[in-house]
Coordinates of C-alpha atoms in Angstrom, one line a residue:
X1325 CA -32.2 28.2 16.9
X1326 CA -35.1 28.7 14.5
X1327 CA -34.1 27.7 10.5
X1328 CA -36.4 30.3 9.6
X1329 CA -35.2 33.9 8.2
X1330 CA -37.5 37.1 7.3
X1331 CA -36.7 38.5 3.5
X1332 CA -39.6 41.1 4.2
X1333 CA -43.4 41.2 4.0
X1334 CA -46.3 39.5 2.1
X1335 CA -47.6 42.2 0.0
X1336 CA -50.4 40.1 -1.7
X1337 CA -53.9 41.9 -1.3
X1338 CA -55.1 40.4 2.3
X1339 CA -51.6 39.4 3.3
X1340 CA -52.6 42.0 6.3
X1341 CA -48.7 42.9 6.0
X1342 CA -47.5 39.1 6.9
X1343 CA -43.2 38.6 7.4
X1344 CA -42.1 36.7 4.3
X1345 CA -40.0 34.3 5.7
X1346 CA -37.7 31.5 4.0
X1347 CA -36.8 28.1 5.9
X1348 CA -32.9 27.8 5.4
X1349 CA -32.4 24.0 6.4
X1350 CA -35.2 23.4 3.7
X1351 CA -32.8 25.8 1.2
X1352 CA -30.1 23.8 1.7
X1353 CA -31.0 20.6 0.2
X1354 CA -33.5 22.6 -2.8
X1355 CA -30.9 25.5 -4.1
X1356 CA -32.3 29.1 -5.1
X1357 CA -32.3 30.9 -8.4
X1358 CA -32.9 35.0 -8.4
X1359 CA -33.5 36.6 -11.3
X1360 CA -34.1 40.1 -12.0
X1361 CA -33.0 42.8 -14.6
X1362 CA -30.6 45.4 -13.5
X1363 CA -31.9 47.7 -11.1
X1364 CA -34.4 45.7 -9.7
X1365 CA -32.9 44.3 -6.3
X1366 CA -31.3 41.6 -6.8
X1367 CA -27.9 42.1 -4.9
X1368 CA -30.1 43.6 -2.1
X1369 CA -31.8 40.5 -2.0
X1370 CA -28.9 38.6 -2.2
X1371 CA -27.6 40.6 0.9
X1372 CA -30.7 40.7 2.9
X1373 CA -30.4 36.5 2.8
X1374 CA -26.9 36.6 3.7
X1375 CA -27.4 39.1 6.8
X1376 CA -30.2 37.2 8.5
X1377 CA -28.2 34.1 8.0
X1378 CA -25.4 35.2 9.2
X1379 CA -24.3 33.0 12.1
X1380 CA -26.3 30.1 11.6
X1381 CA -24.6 28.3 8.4
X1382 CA -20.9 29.2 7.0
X1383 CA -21.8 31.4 3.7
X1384 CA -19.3 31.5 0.4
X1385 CA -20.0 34.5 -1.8
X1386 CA -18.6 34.3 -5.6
X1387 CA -18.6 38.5 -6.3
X1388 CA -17.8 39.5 -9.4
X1389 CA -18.1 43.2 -8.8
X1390 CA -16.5 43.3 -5.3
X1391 CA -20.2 44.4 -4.2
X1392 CA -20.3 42.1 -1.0
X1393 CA -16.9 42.5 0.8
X1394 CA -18.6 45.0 3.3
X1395 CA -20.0 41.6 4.8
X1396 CA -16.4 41.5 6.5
X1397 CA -16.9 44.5 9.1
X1398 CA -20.0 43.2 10.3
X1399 CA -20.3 39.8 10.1
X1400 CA -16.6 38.9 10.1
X1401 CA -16.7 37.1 6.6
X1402 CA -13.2 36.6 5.3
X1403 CA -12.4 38.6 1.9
X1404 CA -10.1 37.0 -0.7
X1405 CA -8.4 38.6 -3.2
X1406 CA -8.9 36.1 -6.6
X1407 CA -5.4 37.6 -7.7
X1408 CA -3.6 34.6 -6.9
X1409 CA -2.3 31.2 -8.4
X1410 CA -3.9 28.4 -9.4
X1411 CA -2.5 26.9 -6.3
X1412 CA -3.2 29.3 -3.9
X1413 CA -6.8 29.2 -4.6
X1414 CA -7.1 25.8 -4.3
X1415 CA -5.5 25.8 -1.0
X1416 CA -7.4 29.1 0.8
X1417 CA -10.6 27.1 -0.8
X1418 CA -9.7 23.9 0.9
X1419 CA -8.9 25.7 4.5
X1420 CA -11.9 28.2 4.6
X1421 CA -14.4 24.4 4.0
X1422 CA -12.5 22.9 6.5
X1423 CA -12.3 25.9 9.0
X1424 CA -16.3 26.5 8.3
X1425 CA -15.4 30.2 8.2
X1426 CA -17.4 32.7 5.7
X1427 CA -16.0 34.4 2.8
X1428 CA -16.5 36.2 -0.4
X1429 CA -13.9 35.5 -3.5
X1430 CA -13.3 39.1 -4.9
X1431 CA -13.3 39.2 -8.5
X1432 CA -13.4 42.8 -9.4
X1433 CA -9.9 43.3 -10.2
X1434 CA -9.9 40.9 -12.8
X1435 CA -11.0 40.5 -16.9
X1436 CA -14.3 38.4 -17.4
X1437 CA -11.8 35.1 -18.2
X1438 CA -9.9 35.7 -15.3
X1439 CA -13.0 35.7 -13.2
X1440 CA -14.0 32.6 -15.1
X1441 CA -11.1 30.4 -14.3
X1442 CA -10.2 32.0 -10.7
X1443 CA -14.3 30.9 -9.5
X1444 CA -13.7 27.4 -11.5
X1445 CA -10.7 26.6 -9.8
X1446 CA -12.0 27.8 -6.1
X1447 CA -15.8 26.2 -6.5
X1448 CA -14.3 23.2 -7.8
X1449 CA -11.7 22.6 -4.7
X1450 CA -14.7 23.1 -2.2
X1451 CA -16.1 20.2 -4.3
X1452 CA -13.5 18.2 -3.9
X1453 CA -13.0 18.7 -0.3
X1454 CA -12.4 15.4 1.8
X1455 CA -15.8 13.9 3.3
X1456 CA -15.0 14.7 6.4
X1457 CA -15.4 18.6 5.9
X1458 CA -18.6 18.2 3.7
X1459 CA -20.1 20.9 6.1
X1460 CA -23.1 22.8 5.4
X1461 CA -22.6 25.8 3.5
X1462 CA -24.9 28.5 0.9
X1463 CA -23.0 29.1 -2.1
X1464 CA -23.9 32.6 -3.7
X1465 CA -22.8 33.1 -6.9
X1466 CA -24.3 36.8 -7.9
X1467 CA -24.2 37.3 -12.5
X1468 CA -24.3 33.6 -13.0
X1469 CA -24.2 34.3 -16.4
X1470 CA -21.0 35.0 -16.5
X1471 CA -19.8 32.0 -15.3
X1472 CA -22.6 29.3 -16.6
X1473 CA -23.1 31.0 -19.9
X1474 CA -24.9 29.2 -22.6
X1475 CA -22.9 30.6 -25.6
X1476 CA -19.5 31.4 -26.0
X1477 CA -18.1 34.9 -25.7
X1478 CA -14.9 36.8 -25.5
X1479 CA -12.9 34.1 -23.5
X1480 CA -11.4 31.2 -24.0
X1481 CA -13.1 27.7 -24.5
X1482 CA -10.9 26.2 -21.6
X1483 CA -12.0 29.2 -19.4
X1484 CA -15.7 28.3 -19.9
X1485 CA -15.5 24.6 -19.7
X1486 CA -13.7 24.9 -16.3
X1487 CA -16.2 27.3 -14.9
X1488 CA -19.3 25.7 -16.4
X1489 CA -18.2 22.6 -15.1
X1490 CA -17.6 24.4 -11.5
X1491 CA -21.3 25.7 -11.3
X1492 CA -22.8 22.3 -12.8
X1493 CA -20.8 20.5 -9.8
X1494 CA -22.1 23.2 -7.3
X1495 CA -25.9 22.9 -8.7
X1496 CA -26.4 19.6 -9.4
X1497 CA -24.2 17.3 -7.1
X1498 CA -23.5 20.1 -4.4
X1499 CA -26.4 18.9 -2.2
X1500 CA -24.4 15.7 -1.3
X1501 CA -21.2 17.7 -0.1
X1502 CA -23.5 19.9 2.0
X1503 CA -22.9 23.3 -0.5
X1504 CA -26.3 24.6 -1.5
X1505 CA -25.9 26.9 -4.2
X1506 CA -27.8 30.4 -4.6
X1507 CA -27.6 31.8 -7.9
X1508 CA -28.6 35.3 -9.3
X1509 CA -28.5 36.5 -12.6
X1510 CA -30.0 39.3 -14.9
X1511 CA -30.7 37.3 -18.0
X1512 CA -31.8 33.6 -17.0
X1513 CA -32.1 33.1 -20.6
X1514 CA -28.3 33.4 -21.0
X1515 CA -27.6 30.9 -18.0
X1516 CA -27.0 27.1 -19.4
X1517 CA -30.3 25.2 -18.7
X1518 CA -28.7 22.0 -16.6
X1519 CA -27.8 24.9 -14.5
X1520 CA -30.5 26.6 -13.3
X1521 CA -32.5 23.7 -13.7
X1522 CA -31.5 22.0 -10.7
X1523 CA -33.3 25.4 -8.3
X1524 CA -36.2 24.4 -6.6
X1525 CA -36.8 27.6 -5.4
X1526 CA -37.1 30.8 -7.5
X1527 CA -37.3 34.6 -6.6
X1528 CA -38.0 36.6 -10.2
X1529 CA -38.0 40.5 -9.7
X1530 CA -38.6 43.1 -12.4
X1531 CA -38.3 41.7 -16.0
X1532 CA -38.9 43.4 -19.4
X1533 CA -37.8 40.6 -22.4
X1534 CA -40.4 37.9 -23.9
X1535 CA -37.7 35.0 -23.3
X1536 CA -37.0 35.7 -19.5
X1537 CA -40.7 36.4 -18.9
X1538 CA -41.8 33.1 -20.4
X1539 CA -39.4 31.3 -18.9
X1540 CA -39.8 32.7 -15.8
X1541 CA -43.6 32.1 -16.1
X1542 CA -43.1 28.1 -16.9
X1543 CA -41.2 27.5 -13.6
X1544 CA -43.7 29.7 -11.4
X1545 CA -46.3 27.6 -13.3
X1546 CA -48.0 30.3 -14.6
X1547 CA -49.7 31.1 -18.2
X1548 CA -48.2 33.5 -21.2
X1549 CA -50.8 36.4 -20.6
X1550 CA -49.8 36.6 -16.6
X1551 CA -46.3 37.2 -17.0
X1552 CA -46.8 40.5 -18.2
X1553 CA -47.0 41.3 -14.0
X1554 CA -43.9 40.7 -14.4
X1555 CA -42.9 43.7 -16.1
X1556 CA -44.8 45.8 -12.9
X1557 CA -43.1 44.5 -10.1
X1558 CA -41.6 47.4 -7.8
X1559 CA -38.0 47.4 -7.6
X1560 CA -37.0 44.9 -4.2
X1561 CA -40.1 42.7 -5.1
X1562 CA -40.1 39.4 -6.0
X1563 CA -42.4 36.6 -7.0
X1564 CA -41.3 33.9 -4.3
X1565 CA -42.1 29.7 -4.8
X1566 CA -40.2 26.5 -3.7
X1567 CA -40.2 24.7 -0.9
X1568 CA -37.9 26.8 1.4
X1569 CA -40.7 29.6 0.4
X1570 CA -44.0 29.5 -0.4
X1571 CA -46.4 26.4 -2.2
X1572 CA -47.8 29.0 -4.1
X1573 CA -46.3 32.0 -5.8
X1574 CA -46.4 34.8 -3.8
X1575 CA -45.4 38.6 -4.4
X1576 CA -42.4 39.9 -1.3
X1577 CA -40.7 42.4 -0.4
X1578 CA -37.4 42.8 0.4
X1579 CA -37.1 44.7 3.9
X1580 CA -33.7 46.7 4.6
X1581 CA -30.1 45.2 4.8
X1582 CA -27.7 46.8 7.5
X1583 CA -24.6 46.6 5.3
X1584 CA -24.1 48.4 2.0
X1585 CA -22.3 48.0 -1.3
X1586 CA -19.0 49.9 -2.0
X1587 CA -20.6 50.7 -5.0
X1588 CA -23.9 51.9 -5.3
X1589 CA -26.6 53.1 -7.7
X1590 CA -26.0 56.6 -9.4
X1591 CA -27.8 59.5 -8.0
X1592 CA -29.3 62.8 -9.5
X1593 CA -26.7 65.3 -9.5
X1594 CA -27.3 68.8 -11.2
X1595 CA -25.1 70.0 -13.2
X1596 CA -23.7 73.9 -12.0
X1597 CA -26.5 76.6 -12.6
X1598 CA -23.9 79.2 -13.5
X1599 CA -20.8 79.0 -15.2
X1600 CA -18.3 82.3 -14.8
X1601 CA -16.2 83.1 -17.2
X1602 CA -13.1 82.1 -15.4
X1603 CA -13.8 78.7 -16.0
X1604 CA -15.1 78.9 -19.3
X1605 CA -11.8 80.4 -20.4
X1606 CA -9.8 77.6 -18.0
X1607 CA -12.0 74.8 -19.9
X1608 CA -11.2 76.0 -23.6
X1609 CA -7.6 77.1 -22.9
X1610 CA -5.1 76.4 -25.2
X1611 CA -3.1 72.9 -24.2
X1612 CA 0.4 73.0 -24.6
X1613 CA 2.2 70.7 -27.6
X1614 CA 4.4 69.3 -24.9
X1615 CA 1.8 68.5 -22.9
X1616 CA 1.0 64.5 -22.5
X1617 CA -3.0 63.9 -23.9
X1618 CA -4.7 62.7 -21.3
X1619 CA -5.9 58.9 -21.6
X1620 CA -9.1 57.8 -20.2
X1621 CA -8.0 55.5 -17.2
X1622 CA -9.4 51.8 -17.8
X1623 CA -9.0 49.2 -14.9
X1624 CA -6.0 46.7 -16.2
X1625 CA -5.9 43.4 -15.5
X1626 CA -3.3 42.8 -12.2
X1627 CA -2.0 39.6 -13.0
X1628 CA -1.7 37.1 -9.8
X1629 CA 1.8 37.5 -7.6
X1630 CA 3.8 34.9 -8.6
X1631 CA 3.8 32.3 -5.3
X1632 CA 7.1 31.0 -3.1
X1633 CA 6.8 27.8 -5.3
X1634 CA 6.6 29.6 -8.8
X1635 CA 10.1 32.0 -7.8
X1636 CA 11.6 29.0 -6.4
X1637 CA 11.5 26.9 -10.1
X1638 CA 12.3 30.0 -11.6
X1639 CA 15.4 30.6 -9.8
X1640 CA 16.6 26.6 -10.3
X1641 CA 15.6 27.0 -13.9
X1642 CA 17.9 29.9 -14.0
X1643 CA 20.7 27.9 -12.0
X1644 CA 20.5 24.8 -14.0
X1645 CA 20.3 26.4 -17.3
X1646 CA 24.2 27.8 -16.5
X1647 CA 25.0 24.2 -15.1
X1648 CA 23.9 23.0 -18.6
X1649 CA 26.0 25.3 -20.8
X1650 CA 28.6 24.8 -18.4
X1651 CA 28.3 21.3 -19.2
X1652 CA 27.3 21.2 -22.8
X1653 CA 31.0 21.8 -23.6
X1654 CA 32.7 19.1 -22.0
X1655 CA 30.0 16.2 -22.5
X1656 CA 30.8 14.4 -25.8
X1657 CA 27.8 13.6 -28.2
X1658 CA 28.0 10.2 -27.4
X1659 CA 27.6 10.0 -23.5
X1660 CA 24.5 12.5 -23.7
X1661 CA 23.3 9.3 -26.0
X1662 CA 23.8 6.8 -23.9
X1663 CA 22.3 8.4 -21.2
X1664 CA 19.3 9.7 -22.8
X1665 CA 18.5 6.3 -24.1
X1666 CA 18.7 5.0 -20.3
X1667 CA 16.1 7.6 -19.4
X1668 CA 14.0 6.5 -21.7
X1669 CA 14.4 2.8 -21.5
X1670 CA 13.9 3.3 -17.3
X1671 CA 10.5 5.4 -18.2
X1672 CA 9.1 2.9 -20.5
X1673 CA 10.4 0.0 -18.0
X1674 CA 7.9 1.8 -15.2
X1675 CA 4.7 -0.2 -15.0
X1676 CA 2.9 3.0 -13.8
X1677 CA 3.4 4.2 -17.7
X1678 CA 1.8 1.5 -19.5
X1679 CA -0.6 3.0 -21.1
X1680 CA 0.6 6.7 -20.6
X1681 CA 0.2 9.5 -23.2
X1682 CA 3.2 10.8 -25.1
X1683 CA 2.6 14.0 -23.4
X1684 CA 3.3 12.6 -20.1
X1685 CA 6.1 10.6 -20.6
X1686 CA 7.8 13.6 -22.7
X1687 CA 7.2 15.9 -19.2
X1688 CA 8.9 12.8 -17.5
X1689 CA 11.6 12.4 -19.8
X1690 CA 12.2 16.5 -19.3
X1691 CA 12.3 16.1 -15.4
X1692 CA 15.0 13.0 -15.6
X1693 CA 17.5 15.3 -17.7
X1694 CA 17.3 18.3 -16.0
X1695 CA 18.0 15.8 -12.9
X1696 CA 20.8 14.0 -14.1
X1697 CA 22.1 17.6 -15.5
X1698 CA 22.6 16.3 -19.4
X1699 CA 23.4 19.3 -21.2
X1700 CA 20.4 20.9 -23.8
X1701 CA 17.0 21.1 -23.5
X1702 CA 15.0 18.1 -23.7
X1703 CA 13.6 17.7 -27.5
X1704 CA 10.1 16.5 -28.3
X1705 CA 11.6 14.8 -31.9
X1706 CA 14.5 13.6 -30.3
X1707 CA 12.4 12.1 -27.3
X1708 CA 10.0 10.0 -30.3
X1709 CA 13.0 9.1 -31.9
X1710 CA 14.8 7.2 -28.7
X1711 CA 10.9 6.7 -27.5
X1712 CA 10.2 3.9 -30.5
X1713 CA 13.0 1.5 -30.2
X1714 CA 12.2 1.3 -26.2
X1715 CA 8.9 0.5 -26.2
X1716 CA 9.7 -2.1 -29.0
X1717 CA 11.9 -3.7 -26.4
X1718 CA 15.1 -3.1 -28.3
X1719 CA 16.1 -0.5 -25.2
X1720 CA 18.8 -2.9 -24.4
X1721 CA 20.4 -3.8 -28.3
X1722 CA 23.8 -3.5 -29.0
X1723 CA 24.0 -0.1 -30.8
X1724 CA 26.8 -1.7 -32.7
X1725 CA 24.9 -4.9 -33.8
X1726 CA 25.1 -4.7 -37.5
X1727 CA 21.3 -6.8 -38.4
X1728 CA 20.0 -4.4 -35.6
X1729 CA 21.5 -1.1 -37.5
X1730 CA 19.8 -2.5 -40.5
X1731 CA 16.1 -2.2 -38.7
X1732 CA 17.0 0.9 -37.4
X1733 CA 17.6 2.5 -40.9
X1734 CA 14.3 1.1 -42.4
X1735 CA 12.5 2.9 -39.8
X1736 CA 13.4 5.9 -40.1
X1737 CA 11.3 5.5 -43.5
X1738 CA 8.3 4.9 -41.4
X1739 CA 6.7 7.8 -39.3
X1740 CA 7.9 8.0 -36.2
X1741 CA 4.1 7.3 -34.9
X1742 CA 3.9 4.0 -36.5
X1743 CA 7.6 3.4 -35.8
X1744 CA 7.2 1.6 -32.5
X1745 CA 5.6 -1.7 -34.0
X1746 CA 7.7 -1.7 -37.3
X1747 CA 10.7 -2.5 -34.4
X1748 CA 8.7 -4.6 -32.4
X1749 CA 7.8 -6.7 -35.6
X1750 CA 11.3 -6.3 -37.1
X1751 CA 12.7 -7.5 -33.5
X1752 CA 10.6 -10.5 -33.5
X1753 CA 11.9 -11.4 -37.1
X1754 CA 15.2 -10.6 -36.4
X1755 CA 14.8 -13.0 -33.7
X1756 CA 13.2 -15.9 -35.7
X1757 CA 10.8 -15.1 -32.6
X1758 CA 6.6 -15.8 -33.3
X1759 CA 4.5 -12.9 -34.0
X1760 CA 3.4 -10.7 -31.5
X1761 CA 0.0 -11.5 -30.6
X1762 CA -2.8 -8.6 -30.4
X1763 CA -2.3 -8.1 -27.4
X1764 CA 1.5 -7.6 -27.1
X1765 CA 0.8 -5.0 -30.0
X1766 CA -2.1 -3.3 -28.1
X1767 CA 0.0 -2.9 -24.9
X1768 CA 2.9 -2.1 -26.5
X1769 CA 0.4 0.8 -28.9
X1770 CA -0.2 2.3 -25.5
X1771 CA -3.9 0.7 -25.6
X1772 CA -5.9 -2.0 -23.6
X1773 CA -8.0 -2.7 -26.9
X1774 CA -7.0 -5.9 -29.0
X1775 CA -9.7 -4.4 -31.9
X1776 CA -7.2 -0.9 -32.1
X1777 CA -4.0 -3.0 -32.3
X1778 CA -5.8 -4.9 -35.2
X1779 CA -6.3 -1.6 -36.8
X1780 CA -2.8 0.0 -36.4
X1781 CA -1.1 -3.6 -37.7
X1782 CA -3.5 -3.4 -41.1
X1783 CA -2.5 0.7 -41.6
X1784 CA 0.9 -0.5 -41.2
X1785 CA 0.5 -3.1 -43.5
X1786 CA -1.8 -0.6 -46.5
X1787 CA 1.2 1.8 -46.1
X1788 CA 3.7 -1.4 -47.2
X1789 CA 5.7 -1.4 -44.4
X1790 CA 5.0 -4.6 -43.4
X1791 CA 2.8 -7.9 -44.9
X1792 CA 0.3 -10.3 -42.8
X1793 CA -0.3 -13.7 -43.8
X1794 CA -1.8 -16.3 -42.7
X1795 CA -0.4 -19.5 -41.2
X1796 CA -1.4 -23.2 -40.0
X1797 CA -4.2 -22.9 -37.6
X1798 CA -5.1 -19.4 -38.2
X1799 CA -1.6 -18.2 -36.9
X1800 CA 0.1 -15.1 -38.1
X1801 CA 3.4 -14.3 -40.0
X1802 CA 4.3 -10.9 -40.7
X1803 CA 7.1 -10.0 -42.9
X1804 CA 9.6 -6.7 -43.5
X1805 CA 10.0 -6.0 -46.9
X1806 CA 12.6 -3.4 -46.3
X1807 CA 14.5 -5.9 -44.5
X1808 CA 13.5 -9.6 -46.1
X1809 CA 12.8 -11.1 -42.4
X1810 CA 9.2 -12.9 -41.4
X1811 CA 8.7 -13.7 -38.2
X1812 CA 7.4 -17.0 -36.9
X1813 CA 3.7 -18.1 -36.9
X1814 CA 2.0 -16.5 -33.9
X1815 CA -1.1 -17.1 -32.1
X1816 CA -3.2 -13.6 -32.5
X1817 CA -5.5 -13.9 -30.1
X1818 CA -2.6 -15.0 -27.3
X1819 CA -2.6 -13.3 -24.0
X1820 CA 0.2 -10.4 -23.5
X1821 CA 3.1 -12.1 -21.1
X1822 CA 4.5 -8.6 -20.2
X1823 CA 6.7 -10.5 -18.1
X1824 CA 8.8 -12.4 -21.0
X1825 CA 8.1 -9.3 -23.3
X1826 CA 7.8 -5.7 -21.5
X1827 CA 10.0 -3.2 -23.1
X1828 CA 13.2 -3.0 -22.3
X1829 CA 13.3 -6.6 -21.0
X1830 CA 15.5 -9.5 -23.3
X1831 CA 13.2 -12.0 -25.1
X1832 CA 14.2 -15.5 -24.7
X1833 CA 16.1 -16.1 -28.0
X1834 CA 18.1 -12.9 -28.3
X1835 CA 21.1 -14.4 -28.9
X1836 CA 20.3 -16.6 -31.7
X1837 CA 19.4 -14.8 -35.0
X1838 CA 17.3 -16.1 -37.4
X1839 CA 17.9 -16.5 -41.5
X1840 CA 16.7 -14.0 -44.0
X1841 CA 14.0 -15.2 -47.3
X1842 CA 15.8 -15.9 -49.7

């Protein structure tokens, strides 16, 4: 089978009416950019590429405008719907690269931010596809502005991030995975440069602005004064170079594609030569007051069918929320305590969430209440508030201790963000225990860097909740004010023993309790 397609014909003077042809194995590994303004051919282009290598490499086909799903009655391509979840499009993407079937994602029934996120999420899961389906595959992604812009717009920054990062995957570490992207737009000034930078091969069509001319002209290698040919170019011509195409540019034509667009370009229609009276007088006839005024019909935005998954957390949020005001009535205020304090003290006891964010030890916090059924909904303050005194170790202290109850009610003068070390300090002192050493402070801080737990002990310490000094050989005290307690000297720079001193494990010691200062 020959890796050579025909776009058309040579229609440089002395071409003698040569094919224009374009070498697909080479176009895999060198990616395409098409530009052209509207009108000048660049979806038939698009299609004419897709046709003639139809059967020969599996094709993907990001459409905005719903202007390729004719591909699926004669070529077989498989047409998705991008109205779907986040999850479903991952999965479908996944399947159609490992099934090395052809497709187009349909965008047309969705707002420029839906597109955005739906072609993000569905490029980005081909990217991600296991090794063994890296198969071969040309990526067309037709108004690539729209989804690499170079400017923010009327969407949302997470919606451009996610599909900027989608077509910067495709173009610049696609080759690897075997997806060779083909990008069109109709402005390639308003595509991001580390975009369409990464085409080898170019195909520019009709063109009217300075910028796109120029720029145009610098990747065709050609000077300022010949890109006004540019401007001349018959609609379905292009200036063709790259490696799949020609060494030198070279002026095609696009031949004839056997599919059409659902859409296509308006036509000439005259308007009626004579107009009778009868409709004059049906046109200006009075409307009635009941009458509804007629609205000019806009496409809305469908939103995506909620999946199995998404109905069935639905339905056992609606179930537990009646087992929890069920329940809220009969649990007393001290039980929910005690258990919510063992939930936390059993998250921060999990290795796995060392150095977790707050965020994600809050969602597994949630998850372990709804589980155990404890009535209410789980409470981001509350969560910090029971959070501090775990990962200062103190999960375990007797609520009832009276030195202990003292800690607790000097840190509720400290923000709850610095309150974690004030009880990890105030333990140690209460202890007659030796200093934490940097880092013990860092890993208990959530951090793996001695230099930021140096930093969060010396804010503590210009706020007044606590005082450094030094001790023999360079050793460190720190004292509560609040309280009158000093730890013991400790070695700063010791190594962490998360084995004697996780949270939520007893330090040697904890039954002895040291004196105050006097």
């Amino acid at each position: 089978m020959t890796s050579e397609i025909v776009l058309g014909a040579v229609v440089l003077k002395g071409a003698g009416g040569e094919p224009a042809v374009m070498n697909i194995e080479e176009l895999l590994a060198t990616r395409l950019l098409v530009q052209g303004n509207s009108g000048s051919g660049k979806s038939h282009l698009l299609r004419r590429i897709l046709e003639q290598s139809a059967g020969r490499v599996q094709q993907i086909v990001i459409d905005p405008e719903g202007d390729f799903v004719s591909l699926s009655d004669r070529f077989g391509h498989v047409v998705l719907d991008a109205q779907r979840s986040d999850v479903e499009l991952e999965t479908i993407a996944l399947r159609i690269r490992q099934s090395r079937v052809s497709a187009v994602l349909n965008l047309e029934h969705l707002e420029i931010e839906g597109q955005m996120r739906a072609a993000g999420i569905f490029l980005n899961a081909m990217f991600e596809a296991d090794r063994a389906f890296w198969h071969p595959a040309l990526v067309v992604v037709d108004e690539a502005q729209l989804f690499a812009p170079t400017e923010k717009g009327e969407f949302s920054e997470e919606a451009r991030r996610l599909s900027l990062g989608a077509m910067t995957n495709l173009m610049c570490r696609g080759r690897k995975r075997g997806l060779a992207g083909i990008i069109a737009t109709q402005r390639l000034a308003k595509v991001a440069k580390n975009v369409a930078a990464e085409a080898s091969n170019f195909l520019f069509g009709r063109t009217f602005l300075d910028i796109d001319m120029a720029r145009a002209g610098d990747l065709l290698g050609i000077d300022r004064k010949a890109t006004e040919m540019f401007r001349d170019l018959r609609r379905g011509t292009f200036m063709a170079l790259g490696p799949a195409l020609y060494r030198r540019p070279t002026q095609v034509a696009v031949a004839s594609v056997e599919t059409r667009a659902l859409g296509t370009a308006p036509a000439l229609t005259p308007p009626p030569l004579d107009v009778s009276l009868e409709e004059r007088s049906a046109i200006l006839a009075p409307v009635p007051a009941a009458a509804p005024r007629p609205v000019a019909e806009r496409r809305a935005t469908v939103p995506a069918p909620p999946s199995v998954n998404d109905m069935l957390s639905r339905i056992s949020e609606r179930h537990v929320a009646d087992e929890e005001e069920a329940a809220a009535l009969s649990m007393p205020a001290e039980e929910r305590e005690a258990l919510l304090r063992e939930i936390v003290r059993d998250i921060v006891a999990n290795p796995e969430n060392a150095f977790a964010d707050e965020l994600r030890l809050f969602n597994e916090f949630s998850y372990a209440c709804r589980f155990k059924r404890i009535p209410g909904a789980a409470d981001r303050d509350e969560f910090k508030r029971l959070l501090a005194p775990a990962r200062a170790g103190a999960g375990s202290m007797d609520a009832s201790d009276e030195q202990w109850q003292q800690a607790m009610a000097a840190a509720e003068e400290v923000p709850v963000e610095d309150r974690t070390l004030f009880l990890l300090f105030a333990k140690a002192a209460m202890h007659q225990q030796p200093c934490p050493s940097d880092a013990t402070v860092a890993r208990i801080a959530g951090t793996r860097s001695p230099g930021r737990a140096r930093g969060l002990i010396s804010f503590l310490e210009r706020k007044g909740h606590i005082v450094t000094r030094p001790g023999f050989r360079n050793l460190r005290i720190v004292a509560i004010p609040a309280l009158a307690w000093e730890t013991l000297p400790g070695d700063p720079n010791a190594p962490d023993a998360p084995a004697c001193g996780a949270p939520g494990i007893n330090l040697p010691g904890d039954e002895a309790r040291g004196e105050r200062i006097s």
